[in-house]
Coordinates of C-alpha atoms in Angstrom, one line a residue:
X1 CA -60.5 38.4 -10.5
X2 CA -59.4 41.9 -10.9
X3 CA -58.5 42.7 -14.1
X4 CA -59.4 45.9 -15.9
X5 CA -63.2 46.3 -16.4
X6 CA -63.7 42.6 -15.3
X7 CA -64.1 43.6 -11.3
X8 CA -66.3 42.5 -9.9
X9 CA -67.7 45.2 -8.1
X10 CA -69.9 45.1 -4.9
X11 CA -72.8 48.0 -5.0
X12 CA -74.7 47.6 -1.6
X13 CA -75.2 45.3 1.1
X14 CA -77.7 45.4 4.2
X15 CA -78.4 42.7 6.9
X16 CA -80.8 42.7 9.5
X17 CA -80.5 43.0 12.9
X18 CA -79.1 39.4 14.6
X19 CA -81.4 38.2 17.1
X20 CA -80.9 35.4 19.8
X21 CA -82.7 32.7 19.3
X22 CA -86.4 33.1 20.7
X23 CA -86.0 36.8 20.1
X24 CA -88.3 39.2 18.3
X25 CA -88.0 36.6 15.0
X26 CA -88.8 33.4 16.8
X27 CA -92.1 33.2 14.1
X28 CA -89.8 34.3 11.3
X29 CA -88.5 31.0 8.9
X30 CA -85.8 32.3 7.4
X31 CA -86.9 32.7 3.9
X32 CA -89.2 35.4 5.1
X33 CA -86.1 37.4 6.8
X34 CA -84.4 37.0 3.1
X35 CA -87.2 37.8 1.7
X36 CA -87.4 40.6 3.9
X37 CA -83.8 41.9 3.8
X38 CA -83.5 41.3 -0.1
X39 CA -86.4 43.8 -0.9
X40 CA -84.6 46.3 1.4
X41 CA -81.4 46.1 0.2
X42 CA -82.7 46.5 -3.8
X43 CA -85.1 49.6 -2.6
X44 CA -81.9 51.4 -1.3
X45 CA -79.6 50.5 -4.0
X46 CA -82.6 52.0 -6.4
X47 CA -82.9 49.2 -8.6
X48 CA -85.8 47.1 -9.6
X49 CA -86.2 43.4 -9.6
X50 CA -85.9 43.4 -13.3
X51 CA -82.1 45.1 -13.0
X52 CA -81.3 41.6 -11.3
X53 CA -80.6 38.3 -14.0
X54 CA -79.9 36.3 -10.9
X55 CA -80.6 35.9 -7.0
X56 CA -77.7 33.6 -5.5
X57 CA -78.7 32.6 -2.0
X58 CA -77.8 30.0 1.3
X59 CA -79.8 28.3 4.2
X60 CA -77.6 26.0 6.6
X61 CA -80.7 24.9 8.4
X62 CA -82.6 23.9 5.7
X63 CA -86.5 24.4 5.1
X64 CA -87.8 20.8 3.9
X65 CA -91.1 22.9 2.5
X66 CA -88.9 25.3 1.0
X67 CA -85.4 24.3 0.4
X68 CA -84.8 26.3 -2.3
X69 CA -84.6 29.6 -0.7
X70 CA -83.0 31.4 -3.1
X71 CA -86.2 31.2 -5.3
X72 CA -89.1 31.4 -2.9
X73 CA -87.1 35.0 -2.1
X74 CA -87.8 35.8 -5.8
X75 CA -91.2 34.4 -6.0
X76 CA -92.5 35.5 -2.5
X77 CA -91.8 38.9 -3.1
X78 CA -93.3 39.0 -6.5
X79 CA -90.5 39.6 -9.0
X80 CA -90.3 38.8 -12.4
X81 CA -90.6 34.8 -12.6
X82 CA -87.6 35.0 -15.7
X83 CA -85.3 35.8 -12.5
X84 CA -82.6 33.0 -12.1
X85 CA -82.4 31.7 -8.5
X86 CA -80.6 28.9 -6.8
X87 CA -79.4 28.1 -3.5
X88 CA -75.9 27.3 -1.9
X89 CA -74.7 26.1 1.0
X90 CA -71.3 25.5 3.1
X91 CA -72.2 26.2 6.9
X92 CA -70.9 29.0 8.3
X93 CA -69.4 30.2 4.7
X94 CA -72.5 29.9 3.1
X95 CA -73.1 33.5 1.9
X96 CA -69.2 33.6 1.2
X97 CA -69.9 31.2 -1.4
X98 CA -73.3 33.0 -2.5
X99 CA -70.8 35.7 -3.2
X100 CA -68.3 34.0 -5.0
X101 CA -71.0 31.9 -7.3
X102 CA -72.1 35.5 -8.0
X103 CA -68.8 36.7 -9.0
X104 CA -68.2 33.5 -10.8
X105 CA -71.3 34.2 -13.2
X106 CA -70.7 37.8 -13.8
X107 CA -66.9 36.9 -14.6
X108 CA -68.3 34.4 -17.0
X109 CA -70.5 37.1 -18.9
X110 CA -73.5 35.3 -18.1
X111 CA -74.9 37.8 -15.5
X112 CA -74.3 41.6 -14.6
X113 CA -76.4 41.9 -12.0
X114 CA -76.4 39.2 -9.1
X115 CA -78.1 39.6 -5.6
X116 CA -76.3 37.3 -3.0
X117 CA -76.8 36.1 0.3
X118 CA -77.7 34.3 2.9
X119 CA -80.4 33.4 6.0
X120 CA -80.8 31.4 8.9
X121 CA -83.3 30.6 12.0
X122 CA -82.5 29.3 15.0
X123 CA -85.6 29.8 15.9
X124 CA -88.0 27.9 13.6
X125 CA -86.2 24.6 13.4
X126 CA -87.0 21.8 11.3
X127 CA -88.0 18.9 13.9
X128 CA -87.8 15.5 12.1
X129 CA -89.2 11.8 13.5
X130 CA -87.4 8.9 14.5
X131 CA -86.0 6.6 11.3
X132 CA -88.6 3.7 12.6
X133 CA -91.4 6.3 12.8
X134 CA -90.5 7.8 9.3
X135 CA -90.5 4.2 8.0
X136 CA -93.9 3.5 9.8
X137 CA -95.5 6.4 7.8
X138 CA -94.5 5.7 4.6
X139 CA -95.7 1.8 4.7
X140 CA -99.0 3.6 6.5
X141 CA -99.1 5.6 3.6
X142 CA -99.3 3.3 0.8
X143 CA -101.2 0.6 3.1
X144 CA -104.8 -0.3 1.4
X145 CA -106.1 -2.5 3.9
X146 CA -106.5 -2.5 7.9
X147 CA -104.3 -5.4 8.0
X148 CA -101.7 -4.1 6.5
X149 CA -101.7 -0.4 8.3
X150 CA -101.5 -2.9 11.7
X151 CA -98.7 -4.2 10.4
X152 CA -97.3 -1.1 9.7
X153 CA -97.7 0.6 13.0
X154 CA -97.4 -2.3 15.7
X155 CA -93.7 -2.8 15.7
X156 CA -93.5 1.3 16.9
X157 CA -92.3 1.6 20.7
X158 CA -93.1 5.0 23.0
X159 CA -89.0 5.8 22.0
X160 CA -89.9 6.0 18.5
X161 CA -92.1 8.8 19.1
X162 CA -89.7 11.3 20.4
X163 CA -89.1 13.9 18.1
X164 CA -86.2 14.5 16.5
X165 CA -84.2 18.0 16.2
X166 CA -81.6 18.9 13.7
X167 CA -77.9 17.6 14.6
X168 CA -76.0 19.7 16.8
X169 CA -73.1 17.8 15.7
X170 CA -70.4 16.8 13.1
X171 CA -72.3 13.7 11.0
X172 CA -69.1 12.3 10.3
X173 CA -67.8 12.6 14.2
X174 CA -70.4 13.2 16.5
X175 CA -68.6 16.0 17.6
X176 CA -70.5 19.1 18.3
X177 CA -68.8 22.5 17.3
X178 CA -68.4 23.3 21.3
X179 CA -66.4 20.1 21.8
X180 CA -64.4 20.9 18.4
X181 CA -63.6 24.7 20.1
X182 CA -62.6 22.6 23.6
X183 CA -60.7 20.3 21.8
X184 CA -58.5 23.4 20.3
X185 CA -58.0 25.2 23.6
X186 CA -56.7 22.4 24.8
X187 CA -54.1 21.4 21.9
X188 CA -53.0 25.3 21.7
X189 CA -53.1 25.9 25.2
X190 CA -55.7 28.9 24.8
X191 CA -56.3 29.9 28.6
X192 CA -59.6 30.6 30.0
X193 CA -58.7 34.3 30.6
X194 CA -57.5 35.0 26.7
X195 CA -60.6 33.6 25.6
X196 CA -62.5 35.5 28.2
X197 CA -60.9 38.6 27.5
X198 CA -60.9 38.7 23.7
X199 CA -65.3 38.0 23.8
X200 CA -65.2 41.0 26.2
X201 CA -63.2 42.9 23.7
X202 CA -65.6 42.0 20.8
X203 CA -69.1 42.7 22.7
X204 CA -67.0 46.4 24.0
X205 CA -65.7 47.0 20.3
X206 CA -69.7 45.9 18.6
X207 CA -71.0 48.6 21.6
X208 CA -68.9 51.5 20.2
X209 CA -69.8 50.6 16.6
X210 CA -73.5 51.0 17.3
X211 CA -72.8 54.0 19.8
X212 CA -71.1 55.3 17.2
X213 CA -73.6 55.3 14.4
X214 CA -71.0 53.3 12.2
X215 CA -73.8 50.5 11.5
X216 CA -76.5 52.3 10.5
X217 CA -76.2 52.3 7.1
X218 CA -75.6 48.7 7.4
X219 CA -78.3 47.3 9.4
X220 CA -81.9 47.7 8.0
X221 CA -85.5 48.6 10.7
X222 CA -87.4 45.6 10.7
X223 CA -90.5 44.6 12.4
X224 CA -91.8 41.2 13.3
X225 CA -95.6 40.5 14.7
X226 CA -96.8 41.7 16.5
X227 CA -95.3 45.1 15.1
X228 CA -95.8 46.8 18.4
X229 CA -91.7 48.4 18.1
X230 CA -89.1 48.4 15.0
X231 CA -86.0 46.4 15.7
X232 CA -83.4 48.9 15.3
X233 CA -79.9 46.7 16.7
X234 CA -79.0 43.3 17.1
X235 CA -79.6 42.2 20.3
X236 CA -76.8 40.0 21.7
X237 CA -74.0 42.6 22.3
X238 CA -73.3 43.3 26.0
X239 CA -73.2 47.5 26.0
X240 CA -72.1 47.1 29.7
X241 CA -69.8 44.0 29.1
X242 CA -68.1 43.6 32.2
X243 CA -64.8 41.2 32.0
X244 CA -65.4 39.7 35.4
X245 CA -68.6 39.0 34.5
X246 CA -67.4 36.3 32.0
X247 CA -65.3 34.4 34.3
X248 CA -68.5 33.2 36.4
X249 CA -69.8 31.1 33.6
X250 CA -69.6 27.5 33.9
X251 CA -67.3 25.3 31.0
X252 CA -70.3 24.0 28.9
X253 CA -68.7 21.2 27.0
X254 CA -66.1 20.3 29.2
X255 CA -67.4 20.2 32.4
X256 CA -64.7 19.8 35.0
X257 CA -61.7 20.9 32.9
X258 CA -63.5 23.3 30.4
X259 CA -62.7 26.5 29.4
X260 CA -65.7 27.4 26.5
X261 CA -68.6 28.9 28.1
X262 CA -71.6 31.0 27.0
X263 CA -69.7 34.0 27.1
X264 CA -67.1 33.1 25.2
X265 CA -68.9 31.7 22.2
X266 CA -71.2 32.8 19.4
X267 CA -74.9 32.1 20.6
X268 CA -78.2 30.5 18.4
X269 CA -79.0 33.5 16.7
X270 CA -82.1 34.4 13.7
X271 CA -80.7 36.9 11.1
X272 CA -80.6 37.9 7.2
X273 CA -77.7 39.9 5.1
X274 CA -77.0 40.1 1.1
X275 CA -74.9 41.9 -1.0
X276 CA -75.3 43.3 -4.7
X277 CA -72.5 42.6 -7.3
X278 CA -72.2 43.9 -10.7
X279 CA -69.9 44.3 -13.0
X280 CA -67.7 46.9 -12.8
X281 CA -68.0 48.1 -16.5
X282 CA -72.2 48.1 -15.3
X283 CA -71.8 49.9 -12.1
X284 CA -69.9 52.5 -13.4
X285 CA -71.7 52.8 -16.9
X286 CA -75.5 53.4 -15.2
X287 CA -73.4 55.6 -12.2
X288 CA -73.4 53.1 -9.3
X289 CA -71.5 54.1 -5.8
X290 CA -69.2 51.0 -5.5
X291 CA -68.2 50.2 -2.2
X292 CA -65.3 47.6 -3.5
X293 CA -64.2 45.1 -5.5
X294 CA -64.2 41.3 -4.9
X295 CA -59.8 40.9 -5.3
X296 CA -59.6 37.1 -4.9
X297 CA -61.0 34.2 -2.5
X298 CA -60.2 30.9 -1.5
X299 CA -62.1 28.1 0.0
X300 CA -59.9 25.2 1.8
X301 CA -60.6 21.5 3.5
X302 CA -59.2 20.1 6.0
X303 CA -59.6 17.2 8.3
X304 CA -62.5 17.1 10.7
X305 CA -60.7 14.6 13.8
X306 CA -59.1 17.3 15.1
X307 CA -58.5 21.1 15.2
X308 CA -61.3 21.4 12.1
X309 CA -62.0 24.9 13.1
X310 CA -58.7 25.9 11.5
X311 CA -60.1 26.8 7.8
X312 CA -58.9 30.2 8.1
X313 CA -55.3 29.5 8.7
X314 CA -54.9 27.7 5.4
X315 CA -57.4 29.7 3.0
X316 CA -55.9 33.1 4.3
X317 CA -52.7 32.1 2.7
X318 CA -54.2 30.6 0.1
X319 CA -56.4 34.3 -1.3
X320 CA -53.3 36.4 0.2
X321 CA -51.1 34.5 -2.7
X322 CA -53.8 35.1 -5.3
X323 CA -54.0 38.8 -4.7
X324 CA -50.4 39.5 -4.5
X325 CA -50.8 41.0 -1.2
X326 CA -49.4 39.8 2.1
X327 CA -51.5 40.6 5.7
X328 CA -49.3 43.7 6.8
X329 CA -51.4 45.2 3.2
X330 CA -54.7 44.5 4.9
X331 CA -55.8 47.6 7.0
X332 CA -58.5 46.0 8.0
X333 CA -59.2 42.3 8.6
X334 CA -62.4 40.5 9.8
X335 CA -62.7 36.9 11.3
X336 CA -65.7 35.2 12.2
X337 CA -65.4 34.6 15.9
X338 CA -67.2 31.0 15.9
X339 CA -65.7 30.8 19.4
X340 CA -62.5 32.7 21.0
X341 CA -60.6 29.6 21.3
X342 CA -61.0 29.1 17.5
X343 CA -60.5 33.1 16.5
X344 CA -57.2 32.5 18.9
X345 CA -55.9 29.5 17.4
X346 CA -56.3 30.5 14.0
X347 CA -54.6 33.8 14.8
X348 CA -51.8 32.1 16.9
X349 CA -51.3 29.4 13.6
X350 CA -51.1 32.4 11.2
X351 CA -48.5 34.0 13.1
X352 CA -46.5 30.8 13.6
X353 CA -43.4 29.8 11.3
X354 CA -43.5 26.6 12.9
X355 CA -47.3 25.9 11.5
X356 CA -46.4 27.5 8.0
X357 CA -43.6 25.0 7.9
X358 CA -45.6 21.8 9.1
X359 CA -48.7 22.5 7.3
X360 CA -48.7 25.1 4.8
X361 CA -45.4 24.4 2.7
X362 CA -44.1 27.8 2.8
X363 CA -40.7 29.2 4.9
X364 CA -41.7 31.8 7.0
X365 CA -45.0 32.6 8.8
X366 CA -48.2 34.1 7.1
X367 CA -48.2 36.7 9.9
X368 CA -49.5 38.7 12.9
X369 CA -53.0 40.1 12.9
X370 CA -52.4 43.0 14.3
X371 CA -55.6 44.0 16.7
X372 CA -55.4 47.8 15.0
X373 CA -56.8 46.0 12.3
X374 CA -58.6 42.9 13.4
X375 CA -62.6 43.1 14.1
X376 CA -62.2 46.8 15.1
X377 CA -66.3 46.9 15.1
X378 CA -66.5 43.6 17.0
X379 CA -67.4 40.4 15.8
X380 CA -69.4 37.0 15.7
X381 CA -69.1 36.3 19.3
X382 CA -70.8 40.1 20.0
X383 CA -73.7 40.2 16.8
X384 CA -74.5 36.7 16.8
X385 CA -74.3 33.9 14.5
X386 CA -77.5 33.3 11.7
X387 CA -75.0 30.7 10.0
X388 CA -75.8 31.7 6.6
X389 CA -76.1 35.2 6.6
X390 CA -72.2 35.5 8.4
X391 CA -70.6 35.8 5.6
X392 CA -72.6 38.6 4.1
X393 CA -72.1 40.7 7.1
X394 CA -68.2 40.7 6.9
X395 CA -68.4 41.8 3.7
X396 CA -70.2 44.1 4.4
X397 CA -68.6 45.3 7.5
X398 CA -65.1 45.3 5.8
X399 CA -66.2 47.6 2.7
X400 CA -67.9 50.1 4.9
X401 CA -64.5 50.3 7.0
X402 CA -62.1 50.5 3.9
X403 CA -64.1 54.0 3.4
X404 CA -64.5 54.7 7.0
X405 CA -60.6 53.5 7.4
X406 CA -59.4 54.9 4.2
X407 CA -57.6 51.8 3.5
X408 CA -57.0 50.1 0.5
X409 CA -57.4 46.5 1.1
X410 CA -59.6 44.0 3.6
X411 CA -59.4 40.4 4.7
X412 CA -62.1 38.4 5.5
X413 CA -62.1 34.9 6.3
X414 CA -64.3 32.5 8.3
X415 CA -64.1 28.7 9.8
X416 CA -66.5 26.3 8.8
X417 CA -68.2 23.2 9.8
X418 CA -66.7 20.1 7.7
X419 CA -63.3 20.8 8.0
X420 CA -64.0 23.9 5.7
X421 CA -62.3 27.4 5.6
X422 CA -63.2 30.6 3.3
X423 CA -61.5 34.0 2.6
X424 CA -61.3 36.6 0.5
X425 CA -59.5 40.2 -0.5
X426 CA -61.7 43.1 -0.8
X427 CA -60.4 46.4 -2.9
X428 CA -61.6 49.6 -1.9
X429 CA -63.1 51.7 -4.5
X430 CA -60.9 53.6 -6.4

């Protein structure tokens, strides 16, 4: 992907600030905090909606009104109805993928300009019926006669009336994500206190980064209704994270011989990020600051029975080969910390010959991740987790510390629900 003037170059990127679910956005559906973040981002990158020939972006909870995010974004904020928009999704990878369609299209020469990204509420959920009740309706619907709207509705029962809310877990499983992280503790024999220790360490590292004014630029001012204050931070991150503290919390998929709590996983949380990607020949024709170049990526799938938060241990590899690079070139590195056990087992299976042998074909170990390098502003366990928008935030993140850093290359890679991993190599700007 990196080629001469074929970069793909990435120009700007903005989130907003993560909020807990039932936080300042719980009336926000996530198309209006994409909305929202997308008209920020092009108003500081000084271009205009008709500089953009596309608008690539995700959803994991999906809007049945509007499930097309990607365009409402274009259409709600009054751009130019010629703009090209279409929406992705791979759970917690989603805006990964927004990215690398992106890339994909200006590689191809059919866009220069591609806005990507990616938003999610926890808060505003989509609350279905029960499958007799749905079936009800739609016989009530195209009933003509009394008899036959009787007929529809007498075989309902109080039970059928319950409502529904969206799956907490694995269709294909029933497992929820929680049980997934348990389950991986368990089989790599991640103790309570590691996993305890490393969310501490993320929530004190995410504390520094804001104390430090290293997000700023990052992180837009948004208001919600009533507009009484502007949101200025996300607000998850513990500033007084206390590592005692975590070990009070109860197991809460694994009762009596648990070891994933609250503390040390990501919580529900409402949020918005995107990117801007050009071509490099573009960016640097109309005088663009480029904050980095899109290297190489790979996506992976593995089984979802067991240990199916392990994407990262086999797509790392897999965008490592494609660049050339190996990790010790990364200077910075960032993980999406679905859970500690999960961040710890992938690390542990990355740094394991044994694993590399077993599941990844190869001789010798991918490597060690050193923690010089890894999350050094925190991570997903501290900021929160708006699925979608995840991706777009380590991006982000990892171009802002190449500069910050003055390293040449970063790794980011994230786990994902289905058995799915993502990563990519970013390039500093030359």
């Amino acid at each position: 992907m990196n080629q001469g003037s074929s970069r793909v170059a990435i120009v700007a990127g903005l989130r907003t600030p993560f909020l807990r679910q039932g936080g300042a956005y719980q009336q926000q559906h996530a198309m209006f905090l994409g909305q929202r973040v997308a008209n920020a981002l092009l108003q500081s990158s000084g271009l205009l909606p008709s500089d953009l020939d596309k608008v690539i972006f995700g959803q994991v909870i999906q809007t049945p009104a509007a499930p097309n995010i990607a365009r409402e974004i274009v259409l709600g904020l009054g751009w130019s109805n010629e703009i090209d928009a279409f929406s992705v999704t791979r759970a917690c990878a989603t805006s990964l993928q927004a990215i690398v369609s992106g890339a994909q299209s200006i590689l191809s020469g059919e866009s220069e300009v591609v806005l990507a990204g990616g938003a999610d509420s926890s808060s505003m959920l989509p609350i279905g019926v029960s499958e007799p009740l749905a079936a009800a309706l739609l016989k009530l619907q195209k009933a003509k006669t009394w008899s036959k709207r009787w007929s529809a509705l007498k075989t309902l029962r109080p039970k059928h009336l319950v409502p529904v809310p969206p799956a907490v877990a694995e269709y294909s499983t029933g497992l929820s994500m929680g049980q997934t992280a348990e389950q991986m503790a368990k089989t790599f024999a991640i103790s309570r206190q590691a996993q305890d220790a490393f969310a501490h360490r993320s929530h004190q590292l995410a504390a520094s980064a804001w104390q430090n004014q290293a997000l700023t630029a990052q992180v837009m001012v948004d208001y919600a209704p009533p507009f009484h204050a502007p949101i200025l931070q996300d607000d998850n991150i513990r500033f007084d994270s206390c590592l005692e503290s975590y070990g009070r919390l109860r197991p809460a998929f694994d009762k009596r011989h648990g070891s994933v709590t609250a503390g040390n996983s990501t919580p529900l949380t409402d949020g918005a990020a995107a990117v801007i990607l050009m071509s490099e020949a573009k960016a640097k024709s109309e005088g663009h600051a480029i904050l980095g170049y899109l290297k190489s990526y790979a996506f992976n799938a593995i089984g979802v029975e067991k240990n199916m938060l392990l994407g990262p241990a086999y797509s790392v590899p897999l965008a490592l080969d494609k660049a050339g690079l190996s990790l010790k070139d990364c200077g910075v590195v960032e993980m999406h910390e679905a859970f500690a056990a999960q961040a710890l087992a992938n690390l542990e299976c990355l740094a394991s010959a044994q694993f590399a042998k077993a599941h990844l074909n190869r001789s010798q170990a991918v490597g060690e991740i050193d923690d010089a390098v890894l999350n050094q502003q925190g991570g997903s366990l501290a900021y929160g987790h708006p699925f979608a928008a995840t991706g777009a935030r380590l991006v982000t993140q990892a171009l802002y510390q190449l500069q910050q850093k003055q390293q040449q290359y970063a790794l980011v890679t994230a786990c994902a629900a289905g058995g799915l991993g993502a990563a990519m190599i970013l390039e500093a700007a030359s």
